[in-house]
Coordinates of C-alpha atoms in Angstrom, one line a residue:
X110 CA 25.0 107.6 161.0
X111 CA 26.0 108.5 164.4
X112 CA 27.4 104.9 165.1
X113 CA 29.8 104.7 161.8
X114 CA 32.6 106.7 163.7
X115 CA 32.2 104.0 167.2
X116 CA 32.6 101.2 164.0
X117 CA 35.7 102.8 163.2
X118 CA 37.4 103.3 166.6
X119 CA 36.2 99.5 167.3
X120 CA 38.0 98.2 164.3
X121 CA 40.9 100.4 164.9
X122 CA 41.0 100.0 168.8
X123 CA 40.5 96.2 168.7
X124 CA 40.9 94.2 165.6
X125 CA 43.8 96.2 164.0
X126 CA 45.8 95.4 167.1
X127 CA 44.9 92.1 167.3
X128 CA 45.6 91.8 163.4
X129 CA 49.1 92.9 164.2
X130 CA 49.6 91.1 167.3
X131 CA 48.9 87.8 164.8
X132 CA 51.6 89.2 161.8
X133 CA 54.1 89.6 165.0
X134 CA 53.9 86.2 166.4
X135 CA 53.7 85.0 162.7
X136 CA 56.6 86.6 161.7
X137 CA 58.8 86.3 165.0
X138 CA 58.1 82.5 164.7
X139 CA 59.4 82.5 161.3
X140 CA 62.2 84.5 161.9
X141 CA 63.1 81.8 164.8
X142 CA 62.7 78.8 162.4
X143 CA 64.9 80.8 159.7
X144 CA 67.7 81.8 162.0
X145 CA 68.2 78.0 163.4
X146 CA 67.8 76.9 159.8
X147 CA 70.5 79.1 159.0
X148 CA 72.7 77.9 161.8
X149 CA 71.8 74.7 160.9
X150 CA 72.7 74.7 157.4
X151 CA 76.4 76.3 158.2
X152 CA 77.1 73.6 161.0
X153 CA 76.2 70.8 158.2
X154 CA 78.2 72.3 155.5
X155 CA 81.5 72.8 157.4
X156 CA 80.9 68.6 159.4
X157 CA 80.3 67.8 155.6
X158 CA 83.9 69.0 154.8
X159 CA 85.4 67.8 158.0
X160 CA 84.1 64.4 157.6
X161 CA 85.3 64.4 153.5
X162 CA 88.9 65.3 155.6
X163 CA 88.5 62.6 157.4
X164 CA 87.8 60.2 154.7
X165 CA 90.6 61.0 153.4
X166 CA 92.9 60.5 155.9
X167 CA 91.3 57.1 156.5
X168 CA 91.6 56.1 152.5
X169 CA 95.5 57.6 152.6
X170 CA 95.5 55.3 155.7
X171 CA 94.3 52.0 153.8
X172 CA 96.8 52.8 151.1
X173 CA 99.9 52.8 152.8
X174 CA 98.1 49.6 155.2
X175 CA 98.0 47.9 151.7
X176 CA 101.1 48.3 150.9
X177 CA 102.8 47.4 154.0
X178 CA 104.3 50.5 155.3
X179 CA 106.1 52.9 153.3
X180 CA 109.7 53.7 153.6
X181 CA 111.7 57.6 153.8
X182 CA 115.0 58.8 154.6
X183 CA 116.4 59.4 157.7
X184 CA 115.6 63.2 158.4
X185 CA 115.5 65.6 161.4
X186 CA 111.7 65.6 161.4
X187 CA 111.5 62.3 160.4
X188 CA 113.4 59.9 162.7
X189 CA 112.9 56.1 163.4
X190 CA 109.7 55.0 165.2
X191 CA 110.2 53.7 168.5
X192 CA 106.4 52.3 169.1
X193 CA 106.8 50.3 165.6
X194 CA 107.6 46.5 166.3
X195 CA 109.1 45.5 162.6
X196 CA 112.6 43.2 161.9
X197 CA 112.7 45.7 158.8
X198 CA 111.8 49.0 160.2
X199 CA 115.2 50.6 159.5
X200 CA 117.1 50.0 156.4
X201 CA 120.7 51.2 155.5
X202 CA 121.3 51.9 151.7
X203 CA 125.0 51.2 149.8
X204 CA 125.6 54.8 150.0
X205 CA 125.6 54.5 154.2
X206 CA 121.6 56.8 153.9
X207 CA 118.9 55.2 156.2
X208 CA 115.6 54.8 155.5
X209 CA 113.0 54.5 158.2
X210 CA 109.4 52.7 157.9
X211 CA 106.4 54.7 158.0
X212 CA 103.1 53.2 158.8
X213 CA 99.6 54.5 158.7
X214 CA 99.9 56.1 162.4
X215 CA 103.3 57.7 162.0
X216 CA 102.1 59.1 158.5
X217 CA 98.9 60.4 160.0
X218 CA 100.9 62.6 162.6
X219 CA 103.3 64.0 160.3
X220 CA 100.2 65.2 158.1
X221 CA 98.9 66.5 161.3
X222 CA 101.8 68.6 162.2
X223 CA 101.4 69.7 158.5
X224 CA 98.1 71.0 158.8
X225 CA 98.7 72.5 161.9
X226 CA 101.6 74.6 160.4
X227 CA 99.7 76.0 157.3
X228 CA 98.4 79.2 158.3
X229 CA 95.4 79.4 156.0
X230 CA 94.4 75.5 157.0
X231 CA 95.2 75.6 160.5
X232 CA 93.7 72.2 161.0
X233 CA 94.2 69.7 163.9
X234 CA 94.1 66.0 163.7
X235 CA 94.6 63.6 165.6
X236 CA 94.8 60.1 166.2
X237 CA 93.6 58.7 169.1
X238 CA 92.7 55.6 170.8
X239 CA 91.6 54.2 174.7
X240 CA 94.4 52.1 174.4
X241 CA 97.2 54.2 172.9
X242 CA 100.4 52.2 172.1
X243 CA 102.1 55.8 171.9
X244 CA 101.1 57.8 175.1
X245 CA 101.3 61.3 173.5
X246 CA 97.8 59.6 171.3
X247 CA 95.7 59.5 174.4
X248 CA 92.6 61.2 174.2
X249 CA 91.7 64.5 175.5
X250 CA 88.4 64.8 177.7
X251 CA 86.4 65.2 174.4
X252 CA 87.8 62.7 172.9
X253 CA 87.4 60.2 175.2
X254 CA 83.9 60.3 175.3
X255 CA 83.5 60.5 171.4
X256 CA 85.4 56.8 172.1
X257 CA 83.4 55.6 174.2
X258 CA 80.1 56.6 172.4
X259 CA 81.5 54.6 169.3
X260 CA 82.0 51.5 171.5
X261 CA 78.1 51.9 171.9
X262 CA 77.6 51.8 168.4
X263 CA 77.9 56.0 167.6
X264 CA 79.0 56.6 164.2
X265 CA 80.4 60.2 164.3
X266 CA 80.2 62.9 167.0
X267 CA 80.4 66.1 166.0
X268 CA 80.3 69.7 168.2
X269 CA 81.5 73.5 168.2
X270 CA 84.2 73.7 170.8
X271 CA 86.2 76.7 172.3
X272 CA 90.0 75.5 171.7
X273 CA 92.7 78.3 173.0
X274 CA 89.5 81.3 172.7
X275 CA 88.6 80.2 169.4
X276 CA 85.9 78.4 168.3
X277 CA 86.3 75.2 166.6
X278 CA 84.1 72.2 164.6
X279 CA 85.4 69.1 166.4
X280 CA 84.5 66.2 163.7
X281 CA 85.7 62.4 165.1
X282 CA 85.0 59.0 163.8
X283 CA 85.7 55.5 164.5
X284 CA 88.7 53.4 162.5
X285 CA 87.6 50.0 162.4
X286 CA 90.6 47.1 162.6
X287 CA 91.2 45.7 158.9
X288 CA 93.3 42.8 158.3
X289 CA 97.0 44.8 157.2
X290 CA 95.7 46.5 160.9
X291 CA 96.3 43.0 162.6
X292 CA 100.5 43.5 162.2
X293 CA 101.0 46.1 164.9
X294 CA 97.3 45.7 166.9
X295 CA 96.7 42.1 166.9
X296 CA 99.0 42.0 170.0
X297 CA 96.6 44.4 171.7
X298 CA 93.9 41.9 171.9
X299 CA 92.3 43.7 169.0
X300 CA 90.2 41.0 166.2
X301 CA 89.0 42.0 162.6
X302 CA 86.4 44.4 162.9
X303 CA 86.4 45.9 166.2
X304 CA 87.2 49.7 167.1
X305 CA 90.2 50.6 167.6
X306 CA 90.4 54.3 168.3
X307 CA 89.6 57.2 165.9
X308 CA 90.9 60.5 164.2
X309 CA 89.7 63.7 165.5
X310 CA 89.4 66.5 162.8
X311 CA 89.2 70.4 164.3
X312 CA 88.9 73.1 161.7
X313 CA 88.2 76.7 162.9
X314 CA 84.7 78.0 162.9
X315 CA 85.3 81.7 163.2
X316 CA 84.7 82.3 159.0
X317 CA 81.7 79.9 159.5
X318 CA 80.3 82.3 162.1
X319 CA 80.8 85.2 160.4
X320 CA 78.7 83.9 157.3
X321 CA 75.9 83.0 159.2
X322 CA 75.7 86.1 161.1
X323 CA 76.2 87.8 158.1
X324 CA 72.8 86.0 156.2
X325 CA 71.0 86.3 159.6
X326 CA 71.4 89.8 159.5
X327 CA 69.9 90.0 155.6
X328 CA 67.0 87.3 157.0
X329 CA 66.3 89.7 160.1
X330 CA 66.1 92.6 157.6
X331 CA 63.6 90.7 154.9
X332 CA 61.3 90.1 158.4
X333 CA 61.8 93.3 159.1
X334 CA 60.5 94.6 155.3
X335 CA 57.9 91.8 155.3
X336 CA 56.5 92.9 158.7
X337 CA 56.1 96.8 157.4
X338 CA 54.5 95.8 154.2
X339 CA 51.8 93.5 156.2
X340 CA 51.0 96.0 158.6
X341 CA 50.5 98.4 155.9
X342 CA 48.1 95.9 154.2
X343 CA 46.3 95.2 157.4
X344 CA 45.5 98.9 158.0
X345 CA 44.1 99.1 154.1
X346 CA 42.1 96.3 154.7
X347 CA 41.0 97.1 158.0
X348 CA 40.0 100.8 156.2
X349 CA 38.2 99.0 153.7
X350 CA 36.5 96.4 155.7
X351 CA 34.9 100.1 157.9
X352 CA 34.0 101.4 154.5
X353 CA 32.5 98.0 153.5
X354 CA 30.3 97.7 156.3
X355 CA 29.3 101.6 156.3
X356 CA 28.0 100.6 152.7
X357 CA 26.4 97.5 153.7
X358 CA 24.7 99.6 156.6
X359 CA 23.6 102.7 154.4
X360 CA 22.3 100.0 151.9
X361 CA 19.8 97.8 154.6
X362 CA 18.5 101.3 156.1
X363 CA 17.8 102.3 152.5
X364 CA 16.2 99.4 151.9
X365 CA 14.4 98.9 155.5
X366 CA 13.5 102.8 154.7
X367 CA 11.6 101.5 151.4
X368 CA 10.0 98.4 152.6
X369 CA 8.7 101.0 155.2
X370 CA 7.1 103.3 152.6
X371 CA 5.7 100.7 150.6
X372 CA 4.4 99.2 153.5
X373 CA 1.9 102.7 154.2
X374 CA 2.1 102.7 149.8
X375 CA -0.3 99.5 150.1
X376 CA -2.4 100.7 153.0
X377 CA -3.4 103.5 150.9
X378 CA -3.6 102.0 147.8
X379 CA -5.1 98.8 149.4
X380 CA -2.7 96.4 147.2
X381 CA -2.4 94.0 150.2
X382 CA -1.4 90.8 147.8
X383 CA 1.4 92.5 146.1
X384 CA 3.0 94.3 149.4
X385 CA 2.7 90.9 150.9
X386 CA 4.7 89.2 148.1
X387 CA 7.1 92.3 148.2
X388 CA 7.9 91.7 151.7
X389 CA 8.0 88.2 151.4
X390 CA 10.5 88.1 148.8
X391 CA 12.3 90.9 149.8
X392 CA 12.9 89.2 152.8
X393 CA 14.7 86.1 151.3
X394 CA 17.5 88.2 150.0
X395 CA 17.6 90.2 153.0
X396 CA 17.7 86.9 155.0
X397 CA 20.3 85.2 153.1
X398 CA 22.3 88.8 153.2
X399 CA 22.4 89.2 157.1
X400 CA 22.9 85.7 157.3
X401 CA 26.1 85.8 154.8
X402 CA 27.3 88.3 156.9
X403 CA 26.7 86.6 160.3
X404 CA 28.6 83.8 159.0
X405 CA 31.4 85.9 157.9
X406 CA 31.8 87.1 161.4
X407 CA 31.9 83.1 162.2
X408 CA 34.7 82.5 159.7
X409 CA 36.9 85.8 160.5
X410 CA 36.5 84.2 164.7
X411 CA 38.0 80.7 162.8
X412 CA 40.6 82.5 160.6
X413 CA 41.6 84.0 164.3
X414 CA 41.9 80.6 166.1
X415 CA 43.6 79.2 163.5
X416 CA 46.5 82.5 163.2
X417 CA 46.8 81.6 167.0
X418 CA 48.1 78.2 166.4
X419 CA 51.8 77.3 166.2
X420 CA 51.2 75.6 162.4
X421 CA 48.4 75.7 160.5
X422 CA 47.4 74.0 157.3
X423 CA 47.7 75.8 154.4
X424 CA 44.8 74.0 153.0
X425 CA 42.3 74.5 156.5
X426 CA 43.7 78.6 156.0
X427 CA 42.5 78.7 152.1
X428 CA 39.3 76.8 153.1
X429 CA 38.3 79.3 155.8
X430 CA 39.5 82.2 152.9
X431 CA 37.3 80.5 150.4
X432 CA 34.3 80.6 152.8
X433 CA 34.9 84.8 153.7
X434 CA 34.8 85.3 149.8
X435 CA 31.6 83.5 149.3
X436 CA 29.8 85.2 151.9
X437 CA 30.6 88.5 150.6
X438 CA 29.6 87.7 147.3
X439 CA 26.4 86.5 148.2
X440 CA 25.6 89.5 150.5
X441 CA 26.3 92.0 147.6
X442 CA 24.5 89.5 145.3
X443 CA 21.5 89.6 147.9
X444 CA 21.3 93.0 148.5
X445 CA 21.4 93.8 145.0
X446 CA 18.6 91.3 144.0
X447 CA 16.6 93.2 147.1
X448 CA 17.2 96.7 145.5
X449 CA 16.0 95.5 142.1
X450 CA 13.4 94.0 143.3
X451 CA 12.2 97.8 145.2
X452 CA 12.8 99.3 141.6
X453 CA 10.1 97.2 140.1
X454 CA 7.7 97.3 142.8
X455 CA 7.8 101.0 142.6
X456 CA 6.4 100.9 139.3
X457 CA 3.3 99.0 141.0
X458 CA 3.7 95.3 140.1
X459 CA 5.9 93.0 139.1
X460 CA 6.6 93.8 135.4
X461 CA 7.5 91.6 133.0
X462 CA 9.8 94.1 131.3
X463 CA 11.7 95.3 134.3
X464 CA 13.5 91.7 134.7
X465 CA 16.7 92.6 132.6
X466 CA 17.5 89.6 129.9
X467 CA 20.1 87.8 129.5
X468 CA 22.1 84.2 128.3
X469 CA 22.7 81.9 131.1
X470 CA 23.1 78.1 132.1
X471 CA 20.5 77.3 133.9
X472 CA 22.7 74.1 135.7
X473 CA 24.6 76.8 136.9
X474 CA 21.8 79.2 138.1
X475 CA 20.5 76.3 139.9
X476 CA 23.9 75.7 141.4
X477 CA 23.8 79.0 142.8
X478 CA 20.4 78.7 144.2
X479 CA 22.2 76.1 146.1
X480 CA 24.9 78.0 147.4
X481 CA 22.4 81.1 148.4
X482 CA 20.2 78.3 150.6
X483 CA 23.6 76.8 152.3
X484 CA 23.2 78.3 155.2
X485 CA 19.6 77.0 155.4
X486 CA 20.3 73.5 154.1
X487 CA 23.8 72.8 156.0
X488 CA 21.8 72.8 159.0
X489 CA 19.3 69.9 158.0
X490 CA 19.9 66.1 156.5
X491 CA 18.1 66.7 153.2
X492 CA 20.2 66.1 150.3
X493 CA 19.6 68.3 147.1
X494 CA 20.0 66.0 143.6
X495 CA 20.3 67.8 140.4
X496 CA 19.8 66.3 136.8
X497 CA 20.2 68.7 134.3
X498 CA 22.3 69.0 131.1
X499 CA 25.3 71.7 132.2
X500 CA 25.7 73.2 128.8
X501 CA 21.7 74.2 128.5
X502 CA 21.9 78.0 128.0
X503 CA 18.8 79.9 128.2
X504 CA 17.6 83.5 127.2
X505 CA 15.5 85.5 129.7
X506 CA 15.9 86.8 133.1
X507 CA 17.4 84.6 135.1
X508 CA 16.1 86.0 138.7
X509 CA 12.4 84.9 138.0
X510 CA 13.8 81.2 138.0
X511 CA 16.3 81.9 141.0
X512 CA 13.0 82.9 142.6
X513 CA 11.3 80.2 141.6
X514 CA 13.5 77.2 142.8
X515 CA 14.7 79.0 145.9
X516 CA 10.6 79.1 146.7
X517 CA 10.0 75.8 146.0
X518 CA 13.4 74.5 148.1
X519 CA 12.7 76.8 151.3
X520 CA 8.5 75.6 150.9
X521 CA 9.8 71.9 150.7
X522 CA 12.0 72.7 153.8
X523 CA 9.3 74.5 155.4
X524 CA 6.5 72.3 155.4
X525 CA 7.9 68.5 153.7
X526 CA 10.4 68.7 156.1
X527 CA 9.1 70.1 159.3
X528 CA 11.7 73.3 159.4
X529 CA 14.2 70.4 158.3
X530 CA 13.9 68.2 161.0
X531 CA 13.3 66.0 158.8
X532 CA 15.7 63.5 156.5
X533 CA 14.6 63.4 152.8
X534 CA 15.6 64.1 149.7
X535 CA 14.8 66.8 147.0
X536 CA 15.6 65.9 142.8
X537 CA 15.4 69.1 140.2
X538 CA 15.3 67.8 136.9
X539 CA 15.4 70.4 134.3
X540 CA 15.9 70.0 130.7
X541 CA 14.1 71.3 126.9
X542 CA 11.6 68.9 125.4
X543 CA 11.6 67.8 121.4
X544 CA 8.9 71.2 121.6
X545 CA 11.2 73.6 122.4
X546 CA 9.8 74.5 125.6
X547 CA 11.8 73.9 129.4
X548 CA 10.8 71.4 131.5
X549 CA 10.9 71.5 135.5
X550 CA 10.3 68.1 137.6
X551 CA 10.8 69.2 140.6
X552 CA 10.1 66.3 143.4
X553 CA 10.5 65.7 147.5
X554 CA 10.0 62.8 149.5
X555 CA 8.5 64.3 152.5
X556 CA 5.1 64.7 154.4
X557 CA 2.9 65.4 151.1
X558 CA -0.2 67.0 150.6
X559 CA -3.7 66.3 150.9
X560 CA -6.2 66.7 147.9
X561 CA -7.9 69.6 150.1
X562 CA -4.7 71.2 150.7
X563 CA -3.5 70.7 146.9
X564 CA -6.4 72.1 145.4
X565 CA -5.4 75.7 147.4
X566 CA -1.9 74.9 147.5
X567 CA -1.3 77.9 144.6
X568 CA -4.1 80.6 146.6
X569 CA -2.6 83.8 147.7
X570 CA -2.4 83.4 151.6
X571 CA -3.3 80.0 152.1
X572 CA -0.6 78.0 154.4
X573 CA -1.2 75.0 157.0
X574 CA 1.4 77.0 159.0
X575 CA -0.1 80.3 160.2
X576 CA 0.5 79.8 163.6
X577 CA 4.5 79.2 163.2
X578 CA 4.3 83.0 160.9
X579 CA 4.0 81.5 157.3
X580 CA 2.4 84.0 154.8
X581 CA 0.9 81.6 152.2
X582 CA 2.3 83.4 149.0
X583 CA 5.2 80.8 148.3
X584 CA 3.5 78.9 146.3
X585 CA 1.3 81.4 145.2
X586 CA 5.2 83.4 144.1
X587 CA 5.9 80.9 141.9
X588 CA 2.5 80.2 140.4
X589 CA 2.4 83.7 139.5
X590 CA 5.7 83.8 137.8
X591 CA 5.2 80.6 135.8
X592 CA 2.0 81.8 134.3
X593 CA 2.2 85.5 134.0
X594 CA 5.7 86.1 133.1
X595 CA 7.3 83.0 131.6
X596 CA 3.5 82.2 130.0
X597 CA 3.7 78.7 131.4
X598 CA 2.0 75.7 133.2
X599 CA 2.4 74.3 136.9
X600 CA 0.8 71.3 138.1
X601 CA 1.4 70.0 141.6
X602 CA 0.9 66.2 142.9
X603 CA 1.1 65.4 146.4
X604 CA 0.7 62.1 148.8
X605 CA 0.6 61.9 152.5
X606 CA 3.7 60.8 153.2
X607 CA 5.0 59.9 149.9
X608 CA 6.2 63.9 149.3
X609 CA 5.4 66.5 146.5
X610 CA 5.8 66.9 142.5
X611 CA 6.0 70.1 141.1
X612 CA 5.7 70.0 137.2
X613 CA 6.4 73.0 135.0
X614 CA 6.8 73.7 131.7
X615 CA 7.0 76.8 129.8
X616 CA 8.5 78.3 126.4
X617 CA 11.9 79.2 126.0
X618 CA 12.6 82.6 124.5
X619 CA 14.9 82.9 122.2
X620 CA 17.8 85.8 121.8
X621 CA 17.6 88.6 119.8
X622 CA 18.9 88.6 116.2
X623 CA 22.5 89.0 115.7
X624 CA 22.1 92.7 114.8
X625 CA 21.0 93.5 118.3
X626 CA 22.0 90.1 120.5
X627 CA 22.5 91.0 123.6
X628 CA 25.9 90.3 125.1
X629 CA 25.5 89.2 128.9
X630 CA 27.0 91.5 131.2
X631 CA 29.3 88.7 134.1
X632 CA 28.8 91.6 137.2
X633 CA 25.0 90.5 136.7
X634 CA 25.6 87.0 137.0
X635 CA 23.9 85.5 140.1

């Protein structure tokens, strides 16, 4: 009892920090990922709406291209272009008014001054090319290397640039030569399809900025929450985890503390064969118990490496989850089979009446044999095979057949398989004959038996294995159940070599009337 207080300054002092040193880089990487995301997502909304702008500067373009130029009246802001080459660029009316030609490049600067003058827009365009026939097109530095990246085959450049102390989206694309093109740029040395220059589009990015800072601040805050409630859950589960293992301690001194006092019990009483089977089968689900919880200490070190890791797998994480779960549930399942198991002893024998009755499957209960023995059989090569009906349900209680095949599996591994050195295979076939009474064929291929060692293969204490600490009870276990509690038969066949058959049969019981059925209680289930 002295130690439980060191448990829960360890836990406290080293894997509660470490726990929260794993939520922080978690979180903080998250956070990272979600702020760039954001940015991201802003930055391809507003070159989305630049580059609509641009389309449509490009189609208004191709219209008035189509149609051959377009013609206005003579204004103040709208005199005659000097850099347009046409016989019928200027045009006098009867009434002495003048009309001017506009073409495509003309008509994209006047919408440019346009968008530059409306306040809420405040939008510059521009039209631009490395070989300007206007000079006031050339391109600025930023511009001029958008140009020459589309001469290598770019099809957009896009950037945030600081224009006057403001911050800006500079969108620019290519503009291809069409045929109506060919008029005023054929004399340029320009052909059908090449690049010609481009059309700049700079919109102001200081609204944009302000949204993302804005949702940045509510995603720094939601980290901020998430963080606090984890760290909260981390130091419930760490208190739990303290508790859990101050019961799991209480409960193996409690039961050491028995197995000690029936120990000097059978010295006394001189009921050496029944403290010898009490040991040996309290011993399996202490084994499997220690060992579940060995091997949780194995997954929590995994579950660590994994949270260290810049991504992990969401399906390695729930595998490694899956794995804790099971472990605990077959230490409390363990331990629990271990303290029932005192009880009855305590009432001097193994009683038929203290084995508490209920409905089962008994393709499930060998399934779970199975998964208390993984530990044992993920170490070997020996492949378990099962053949029984999963819907045949049986009345009784279900630990004297746990017991049973979890004897016969660990004797096969034992001694068929040389401590599982060896590669075989073990079949289980289980079913209920046209009598009414279960049937267990249970085979292995490995070493066999000889007739000598057949014939005593059932005697209390008998083993070919005394020297490497075998007992010799079991065998002796499971003849002992078959025929005194489940009133049944168990033959054995065995061949040097060839491997082992096990064949029992015994009466099924059947439930209670429905007056008094008993209803299966699931926290008992194995």
């Amino acid at each position: 009892m002295k130690e439980k207080p060191a448990i829960d300054s360890l836990l406290r002092r080293v894997h509660l920090p470490l726990l929260l040193l794993v939520i922080t880089l978690i979180l903080a990487v998250s956070l990272y990922f979600r702020i760039n995301s954001v940015r991201h997502h802003y930055l391809e909304l507003t070159t989305v709406g630049a580059r609509n702008i641009f389309q449509i500067i490009v189609l208004t373009r191709q219209w008035n291209a189509e149609h051959q130029g377009l013609y206005a009246f003579v204004t103040a802001d709208t005199q005659p272009n000097n850099y347009l080459e046409h016989p019928d660029r200027d045009l006098e009316l009867a009434d002495k008014r003048l009309l001017t030609m506009i073409n495509p490049a003309y008509m994209t600067r006047q919408i440019a001054e346009l968008a530059m003058e409306d306040e809420q827009l405040h939008l510059h365009l521009h039209i631009t090319s490395l070989k300007p026939i206007r000079p006031e097109s050339g391109p600025d530095e930023w511009e001029a290397l958008a140009l020459k990246e589309f001469a290598e085959g770019k099809s957009e450049k896009f950037s945030i640039e600081n224009i006057n102390d403001q911050s800006y989206l500079r969108y620019m694309a290519p503009l291809a030569v069409k045929k109506p093109c060919l008029a005023c740029h054929e004399k340029q040395g320009y052909k059908l399809g090449d690049m010609r220059g481009g059309i700049s589009v700079s919109m102001p990015y200081k609204a944009i900025e302000q949204a993302t800072q804005k949702e940045i601040k509510a995603t720094v805050i939601h980290h901020g929450l998430y963080y606090a409630l984890l760290v909260t859950i981390s130091w419930v589960l760490i208190e739990l985890l303290a508790r859990r293992w101050r019961s799991l301690d209480d409960t193996i001194a409690s039961l050491e503390a028995t197995r000690n006092g029936l120990v000097a019990t059978e010295k006394m009483a001189s009921l050496g064969r029944l403290t010898a089977c009490f040991a040996h089968e309290l011993n399996t689900p202490v084994g499997v118990a220690v060992g579940a919880i060995s091997h949780s200490d194995e997954i929590i070190k995994t579950l660590r490496h994994l949270l260290t890791k810049d991504e992990v797998s969401e399906t390695e994480f729930s595998t490694q989850m899956d794995y804790l779960g099971e472990s605990h549930h077959l230490a409390l399942a363990n331990l629990r089979r271990a303290a029932d198991l005192v009880q009855r002893f305590k009432r001097t024998s193994i009683d038929r009446g203290s084995e508490q009755k209920r409905e089962f499957l008994l393709a499930e209960l060998i399934q779970d044999v199975l998964t208390t023995l993984r530990n044992i059989l993920k170490k070997t090569t020996i492949k378990v095979d099962i053949d029984c009906d999963p819907e045949l349900k049986l009345y009784g209680a279900p630990g004297l057949l746990e017991q049973i095949f979890t004897n016969l599996i660990t004797n096969s591994i034992t001694h068929g398989f040389d401590e599982g050195q060896r590669t075989g295979r073990i079949l289980i076939k289980a079913f209920k004959n046209p009598d009414g009474q279960l049937i267990i064929d249970y085979q292995d291929d490995g070493a066999g038996m000889n007739d000598e060692v057949c014939r005593q293969a059932f005697e209390p204490f008998f083993t070919t294995k005394r020297d490497r600490g075998g007992s010799g009870l079991g065998l002796y276990i499971i003849y002992t159940f078959v025929t005194l509690q489940l009133a049944g038969t168990i033959h054995i066949k065995s061949t040097p070599g060839l491997g082992s058959h096990i064949h029992i049969e015994c009466p099924i019981e059947n439930p209670p009337n429905q007056g008094n059925r008993y209803e299966a209680n699931p926290s008992l289930k194995p």
